[in-house]
PDB file of C-alpha atoms and ligand atoms in Angstrom:
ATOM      1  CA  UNK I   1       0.000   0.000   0.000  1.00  0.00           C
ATOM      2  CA  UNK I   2       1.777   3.389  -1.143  1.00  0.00           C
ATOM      3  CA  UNK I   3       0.673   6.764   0.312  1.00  0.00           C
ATOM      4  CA  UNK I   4       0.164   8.616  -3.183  1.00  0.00           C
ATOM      5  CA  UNK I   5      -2.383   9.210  -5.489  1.00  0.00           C
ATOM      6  CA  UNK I   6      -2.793  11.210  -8.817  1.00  0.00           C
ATOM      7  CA  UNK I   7      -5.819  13.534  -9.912  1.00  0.00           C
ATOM      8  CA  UNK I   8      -6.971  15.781 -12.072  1.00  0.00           C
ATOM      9  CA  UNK I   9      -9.754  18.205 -12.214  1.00  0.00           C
ATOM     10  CA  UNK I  10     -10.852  17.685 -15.291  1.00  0.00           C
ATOM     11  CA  UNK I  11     -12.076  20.198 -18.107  1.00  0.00           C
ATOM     12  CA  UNK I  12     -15.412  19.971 -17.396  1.00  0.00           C
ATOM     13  CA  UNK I  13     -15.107  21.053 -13.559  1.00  0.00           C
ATOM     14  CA  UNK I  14     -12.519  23.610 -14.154  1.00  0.00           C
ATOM     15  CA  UNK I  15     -14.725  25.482 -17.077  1.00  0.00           C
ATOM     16  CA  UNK I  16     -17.743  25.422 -14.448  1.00  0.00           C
ATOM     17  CA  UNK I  17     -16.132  26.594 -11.941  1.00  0.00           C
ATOM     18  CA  UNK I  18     -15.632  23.681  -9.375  1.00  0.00           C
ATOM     19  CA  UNK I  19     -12.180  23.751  -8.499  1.00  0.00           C
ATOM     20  CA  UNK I  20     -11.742  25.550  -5.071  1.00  0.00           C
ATOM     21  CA  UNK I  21     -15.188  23.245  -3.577  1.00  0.00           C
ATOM     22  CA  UNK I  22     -13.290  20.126  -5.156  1.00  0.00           C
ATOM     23  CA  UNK I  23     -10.182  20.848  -4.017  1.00  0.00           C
ATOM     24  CA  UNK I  24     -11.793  22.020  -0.315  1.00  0.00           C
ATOM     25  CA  UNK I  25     -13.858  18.228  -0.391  1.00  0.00           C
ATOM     26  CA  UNK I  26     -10.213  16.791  -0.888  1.00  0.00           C
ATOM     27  CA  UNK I  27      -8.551  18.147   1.895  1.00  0.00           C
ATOM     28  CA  UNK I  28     -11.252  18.152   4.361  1.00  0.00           C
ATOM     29  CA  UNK I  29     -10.756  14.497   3.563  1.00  0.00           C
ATOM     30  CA  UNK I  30      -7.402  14.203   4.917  1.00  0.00           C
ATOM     31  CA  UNK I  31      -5.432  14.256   1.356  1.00  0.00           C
ATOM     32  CA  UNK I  32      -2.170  16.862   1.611  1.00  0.00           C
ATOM     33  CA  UNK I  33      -1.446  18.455  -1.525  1.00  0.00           C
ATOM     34  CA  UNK I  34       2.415  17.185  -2.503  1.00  0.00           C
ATOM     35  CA  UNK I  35       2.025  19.061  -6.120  1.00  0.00           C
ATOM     36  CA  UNK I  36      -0.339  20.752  -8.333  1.00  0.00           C
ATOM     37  CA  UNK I  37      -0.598  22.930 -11.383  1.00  0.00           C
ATOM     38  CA  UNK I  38      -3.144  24.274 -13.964  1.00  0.00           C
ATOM     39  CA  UNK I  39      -2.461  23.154 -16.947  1.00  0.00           C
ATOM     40  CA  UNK I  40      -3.525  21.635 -20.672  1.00  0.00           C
ATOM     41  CA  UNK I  41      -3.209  18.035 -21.959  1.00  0.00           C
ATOM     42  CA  UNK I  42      -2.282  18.125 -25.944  1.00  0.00           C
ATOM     43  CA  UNK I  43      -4.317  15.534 -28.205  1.00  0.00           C
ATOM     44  CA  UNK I  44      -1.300  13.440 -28.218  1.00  0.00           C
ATOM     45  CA  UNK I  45      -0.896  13.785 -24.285  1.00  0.00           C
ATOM     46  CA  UNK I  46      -4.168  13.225 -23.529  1.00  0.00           C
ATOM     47  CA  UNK I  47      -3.503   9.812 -26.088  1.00  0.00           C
ATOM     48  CA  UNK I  48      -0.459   8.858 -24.064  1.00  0.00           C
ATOM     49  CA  UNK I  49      -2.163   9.202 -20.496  1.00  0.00           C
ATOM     50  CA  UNK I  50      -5.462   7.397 -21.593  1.00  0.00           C
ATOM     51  CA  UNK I  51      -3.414   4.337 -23.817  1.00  0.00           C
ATOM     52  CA  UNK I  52      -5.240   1.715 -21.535  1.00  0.00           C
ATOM     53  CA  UNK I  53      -8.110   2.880 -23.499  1.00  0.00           C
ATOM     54  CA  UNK I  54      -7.509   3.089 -26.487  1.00  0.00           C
ATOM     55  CA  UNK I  55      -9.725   0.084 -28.165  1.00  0.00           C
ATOM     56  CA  UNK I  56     -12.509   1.206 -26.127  1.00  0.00           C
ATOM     57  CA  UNK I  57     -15.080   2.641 -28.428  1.00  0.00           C
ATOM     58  CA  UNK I  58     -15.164   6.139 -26.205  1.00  0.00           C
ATOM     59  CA  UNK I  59     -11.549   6.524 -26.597  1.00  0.00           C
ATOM     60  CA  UNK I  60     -11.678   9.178 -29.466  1.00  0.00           C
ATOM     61  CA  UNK I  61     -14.183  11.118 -26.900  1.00  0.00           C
ATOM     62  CA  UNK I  62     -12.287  10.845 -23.869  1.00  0.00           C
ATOM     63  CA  UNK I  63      -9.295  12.231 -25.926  1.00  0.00           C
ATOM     64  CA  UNK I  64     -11.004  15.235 -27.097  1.00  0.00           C
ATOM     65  CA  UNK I  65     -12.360  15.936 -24.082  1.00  0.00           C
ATOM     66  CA  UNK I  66      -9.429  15.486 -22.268  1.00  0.00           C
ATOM     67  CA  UNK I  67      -7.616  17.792 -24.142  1.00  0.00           C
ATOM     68  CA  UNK I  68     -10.701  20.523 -24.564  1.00  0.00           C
ATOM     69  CA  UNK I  69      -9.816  22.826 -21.575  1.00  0.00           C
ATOM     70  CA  UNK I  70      -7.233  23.353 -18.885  1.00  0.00           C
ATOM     71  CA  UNK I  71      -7.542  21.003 -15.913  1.00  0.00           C
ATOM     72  CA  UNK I  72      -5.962  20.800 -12.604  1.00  0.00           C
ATOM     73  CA  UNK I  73      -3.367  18.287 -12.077  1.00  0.00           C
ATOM     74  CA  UNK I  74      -2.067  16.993  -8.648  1.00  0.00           C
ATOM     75  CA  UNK I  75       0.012  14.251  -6.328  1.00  0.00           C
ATOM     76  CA  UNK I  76      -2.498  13.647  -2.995  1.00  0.00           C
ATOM     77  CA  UNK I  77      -0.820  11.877  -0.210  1.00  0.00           C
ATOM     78  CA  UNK I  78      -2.658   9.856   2.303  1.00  0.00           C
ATOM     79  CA  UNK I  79      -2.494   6.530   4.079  1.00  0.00           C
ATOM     80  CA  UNK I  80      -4.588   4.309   1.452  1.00  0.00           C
ATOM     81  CA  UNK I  81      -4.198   7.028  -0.793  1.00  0.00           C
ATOM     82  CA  UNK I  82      -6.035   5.158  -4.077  1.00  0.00           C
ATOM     83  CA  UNK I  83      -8.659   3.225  -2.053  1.00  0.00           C
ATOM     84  CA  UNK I  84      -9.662   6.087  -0.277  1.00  0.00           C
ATOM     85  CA  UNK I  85      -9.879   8.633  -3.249  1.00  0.00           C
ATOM     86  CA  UNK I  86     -11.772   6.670  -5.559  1.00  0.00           C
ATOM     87  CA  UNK I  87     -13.974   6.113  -2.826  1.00  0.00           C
ATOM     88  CA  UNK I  88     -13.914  10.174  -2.538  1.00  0.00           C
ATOM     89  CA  UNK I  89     -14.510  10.246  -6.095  1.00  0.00           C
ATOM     90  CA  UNK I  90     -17.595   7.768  -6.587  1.00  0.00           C
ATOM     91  CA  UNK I  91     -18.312   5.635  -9.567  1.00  0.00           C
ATOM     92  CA  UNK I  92     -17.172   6.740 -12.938  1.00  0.00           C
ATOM     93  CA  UNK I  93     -20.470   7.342 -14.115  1.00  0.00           C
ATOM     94  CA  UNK I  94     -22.172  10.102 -11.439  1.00  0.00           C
ATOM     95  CA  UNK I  95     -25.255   8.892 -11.742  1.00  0.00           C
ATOM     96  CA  UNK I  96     -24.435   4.935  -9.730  1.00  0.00           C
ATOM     97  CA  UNK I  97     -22.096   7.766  -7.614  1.00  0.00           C
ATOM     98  CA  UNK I  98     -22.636   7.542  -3.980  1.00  0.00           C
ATOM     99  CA  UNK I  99     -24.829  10.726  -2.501  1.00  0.00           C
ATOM    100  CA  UNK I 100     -21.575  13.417  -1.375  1.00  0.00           C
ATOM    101  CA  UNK I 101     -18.889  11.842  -3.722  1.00  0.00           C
ATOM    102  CA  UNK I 102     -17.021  14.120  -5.898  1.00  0.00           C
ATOM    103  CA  UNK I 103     -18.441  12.651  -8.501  1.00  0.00           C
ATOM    104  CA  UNK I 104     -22.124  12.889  -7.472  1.00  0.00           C
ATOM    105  CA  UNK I 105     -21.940  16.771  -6.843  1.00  0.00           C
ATOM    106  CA  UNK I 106     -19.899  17.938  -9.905  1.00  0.00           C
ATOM    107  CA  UNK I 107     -19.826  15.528 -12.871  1.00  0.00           C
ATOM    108  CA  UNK I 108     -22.559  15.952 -15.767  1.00  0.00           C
ATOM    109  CA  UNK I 109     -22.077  12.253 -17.110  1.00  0.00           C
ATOM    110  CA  UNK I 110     -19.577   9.198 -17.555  1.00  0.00           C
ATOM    111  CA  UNK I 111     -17.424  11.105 -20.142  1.00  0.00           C
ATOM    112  CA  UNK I 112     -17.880  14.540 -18.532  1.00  0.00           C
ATOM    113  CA  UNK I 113     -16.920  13.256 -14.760  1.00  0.00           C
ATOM    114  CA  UNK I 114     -14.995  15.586 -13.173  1.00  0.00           C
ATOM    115  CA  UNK I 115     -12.144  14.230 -12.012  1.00  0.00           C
ATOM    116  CA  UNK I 116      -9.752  11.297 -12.125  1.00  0.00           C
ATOM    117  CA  UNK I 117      -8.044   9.433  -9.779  1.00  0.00           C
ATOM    118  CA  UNK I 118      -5.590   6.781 -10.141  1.00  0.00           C
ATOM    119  CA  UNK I 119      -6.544   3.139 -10.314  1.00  0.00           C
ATOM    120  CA  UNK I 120      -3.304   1.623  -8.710  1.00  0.00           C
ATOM    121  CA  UNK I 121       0.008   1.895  -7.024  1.00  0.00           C
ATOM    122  CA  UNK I 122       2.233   1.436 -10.066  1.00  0.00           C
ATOM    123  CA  UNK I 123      -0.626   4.217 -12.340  1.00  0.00           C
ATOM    124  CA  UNK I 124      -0.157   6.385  -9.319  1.00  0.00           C
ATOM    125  CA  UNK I 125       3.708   6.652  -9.509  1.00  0.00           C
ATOM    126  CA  UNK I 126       3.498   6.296 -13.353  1.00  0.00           C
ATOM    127  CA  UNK I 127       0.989   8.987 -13.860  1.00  0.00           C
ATOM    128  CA  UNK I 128       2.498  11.141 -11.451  1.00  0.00           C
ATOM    129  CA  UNK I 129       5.889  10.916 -13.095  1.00  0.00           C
ATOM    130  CA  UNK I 130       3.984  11.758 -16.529  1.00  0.00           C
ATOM    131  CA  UNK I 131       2.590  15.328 -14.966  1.00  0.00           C
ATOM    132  CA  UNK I 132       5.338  16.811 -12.816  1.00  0.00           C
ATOM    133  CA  UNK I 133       8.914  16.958 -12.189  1.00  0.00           C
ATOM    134  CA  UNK I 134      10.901  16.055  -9.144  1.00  0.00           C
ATOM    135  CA  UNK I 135      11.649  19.379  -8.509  1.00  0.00           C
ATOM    136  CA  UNK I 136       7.964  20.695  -8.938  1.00  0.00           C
ATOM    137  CA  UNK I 137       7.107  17.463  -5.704  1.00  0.00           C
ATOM    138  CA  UNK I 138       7.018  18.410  -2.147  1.00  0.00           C
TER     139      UNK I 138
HETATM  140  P1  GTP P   1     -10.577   7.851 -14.391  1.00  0.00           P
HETATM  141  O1  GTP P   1     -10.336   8.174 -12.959  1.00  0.00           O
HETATM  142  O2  GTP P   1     -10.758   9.077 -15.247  1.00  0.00           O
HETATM  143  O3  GTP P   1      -9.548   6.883 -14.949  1.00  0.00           O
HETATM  144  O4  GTP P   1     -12.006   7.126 -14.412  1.00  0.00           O
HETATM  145  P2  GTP P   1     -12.370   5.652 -13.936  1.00  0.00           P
HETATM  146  O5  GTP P   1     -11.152   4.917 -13.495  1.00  0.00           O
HETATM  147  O6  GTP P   1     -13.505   5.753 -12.992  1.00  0.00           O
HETATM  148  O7  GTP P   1     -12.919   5.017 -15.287  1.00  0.00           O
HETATM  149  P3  GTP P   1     -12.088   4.308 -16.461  1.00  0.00           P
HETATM  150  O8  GTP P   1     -10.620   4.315 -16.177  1.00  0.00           O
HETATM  151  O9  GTP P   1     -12.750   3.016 -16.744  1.00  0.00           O
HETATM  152  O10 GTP P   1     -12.400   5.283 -17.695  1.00  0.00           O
HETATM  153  C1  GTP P   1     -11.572   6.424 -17.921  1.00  0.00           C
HETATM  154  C2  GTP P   1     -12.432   7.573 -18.345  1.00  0.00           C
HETATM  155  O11 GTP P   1     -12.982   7.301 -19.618  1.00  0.00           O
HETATM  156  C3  GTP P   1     -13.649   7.850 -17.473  1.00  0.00           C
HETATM  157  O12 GTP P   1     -13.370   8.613 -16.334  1.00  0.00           O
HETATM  158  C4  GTP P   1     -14.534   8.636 -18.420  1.00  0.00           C
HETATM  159  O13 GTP P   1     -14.122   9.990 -18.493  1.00  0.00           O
HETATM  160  C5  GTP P   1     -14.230   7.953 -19.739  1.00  0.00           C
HETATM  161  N1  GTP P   1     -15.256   6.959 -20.034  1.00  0.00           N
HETATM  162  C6  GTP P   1     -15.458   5.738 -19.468  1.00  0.00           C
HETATM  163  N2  GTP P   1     -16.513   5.110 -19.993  1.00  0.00           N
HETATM  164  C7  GTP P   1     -17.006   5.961 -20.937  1.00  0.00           C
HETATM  165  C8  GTP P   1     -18.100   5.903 -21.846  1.00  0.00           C
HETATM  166  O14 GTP P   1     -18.849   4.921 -21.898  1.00  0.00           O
HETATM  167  N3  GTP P   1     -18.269   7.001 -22.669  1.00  0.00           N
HETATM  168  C9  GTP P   1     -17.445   8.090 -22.640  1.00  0.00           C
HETATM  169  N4  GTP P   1     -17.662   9.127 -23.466  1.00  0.00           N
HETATM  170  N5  GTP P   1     -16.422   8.175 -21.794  1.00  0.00           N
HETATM  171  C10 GTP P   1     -16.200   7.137 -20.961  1.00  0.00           C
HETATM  172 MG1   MG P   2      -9.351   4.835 -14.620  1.00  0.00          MG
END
């Protein structure tokens, strides 16, 4: 069990204004922010990141999306950091969400869901390493 996790705010919830209440849910729930930044995915970014995906029919969506808008990218530390936050998050589609998950309050649908969290150990540290620079980790 590793003590980081990797999120993003994702276009949909920066564009409607969501980041300080998302980032507030976060660390009410015990996650310290080790790095973030506002930033934008390019198409073949947003590609790399989402590769897992990429025979899924929705991956030319997610892509496009992904890359649509600035988002908010950041390393969360926690004990249980992955379990926990995707249990902060709720399920990817908002409407089988719990009632109070991320998820629940601020995403309009399964491609338009707010925010991601990492899936795994190994993702976190890989996806992590993808966004930020040691020197931008604290
Ligand atoms: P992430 O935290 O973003 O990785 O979401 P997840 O782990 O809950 O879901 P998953 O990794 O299976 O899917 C990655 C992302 O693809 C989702 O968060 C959605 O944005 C998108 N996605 C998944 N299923 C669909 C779908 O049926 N249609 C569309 N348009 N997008 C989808
Ligand atoms: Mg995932």
């Amino acid at each position: 069990m590793s003590n980081i996790t990797f999120t993003m705010i994702k276009p949909d919830a920066v564009k409607d204004g969501h980041i300080g209440a998302i980032l507030n849910q976060i660390t009410e729930a015990g996650f310290r922010i080790k790095a973030m930044k506002l930033t934008q995915l390019t198409v073949d970014d947003a590609k790399k990141f989402y590769e897992i995906h990429s025979a899924r029919p929705f991956y030319g969506e997610l892509v496009e999306f992904m890359s649509s808008g600035p988002i908010v990218a950041a390393i969360l530390e926690k004990d249980n950091a992955v379990a926990d936050f995707r249990k902060l998050i709720g399920a990817t589609n908002p409407a089988e969400a719990e009632e109070g998950t991320i998820r629940r309050k601020f995403a309009k649908s399964v491609g338009e869901n707010a925010v991601h969290g990492s899936d795994s150990d190994e993702n976190a540290n890989i996806e992590s390493n993808f966004h930020f620079a040691g020197r931008e980790v604290f």
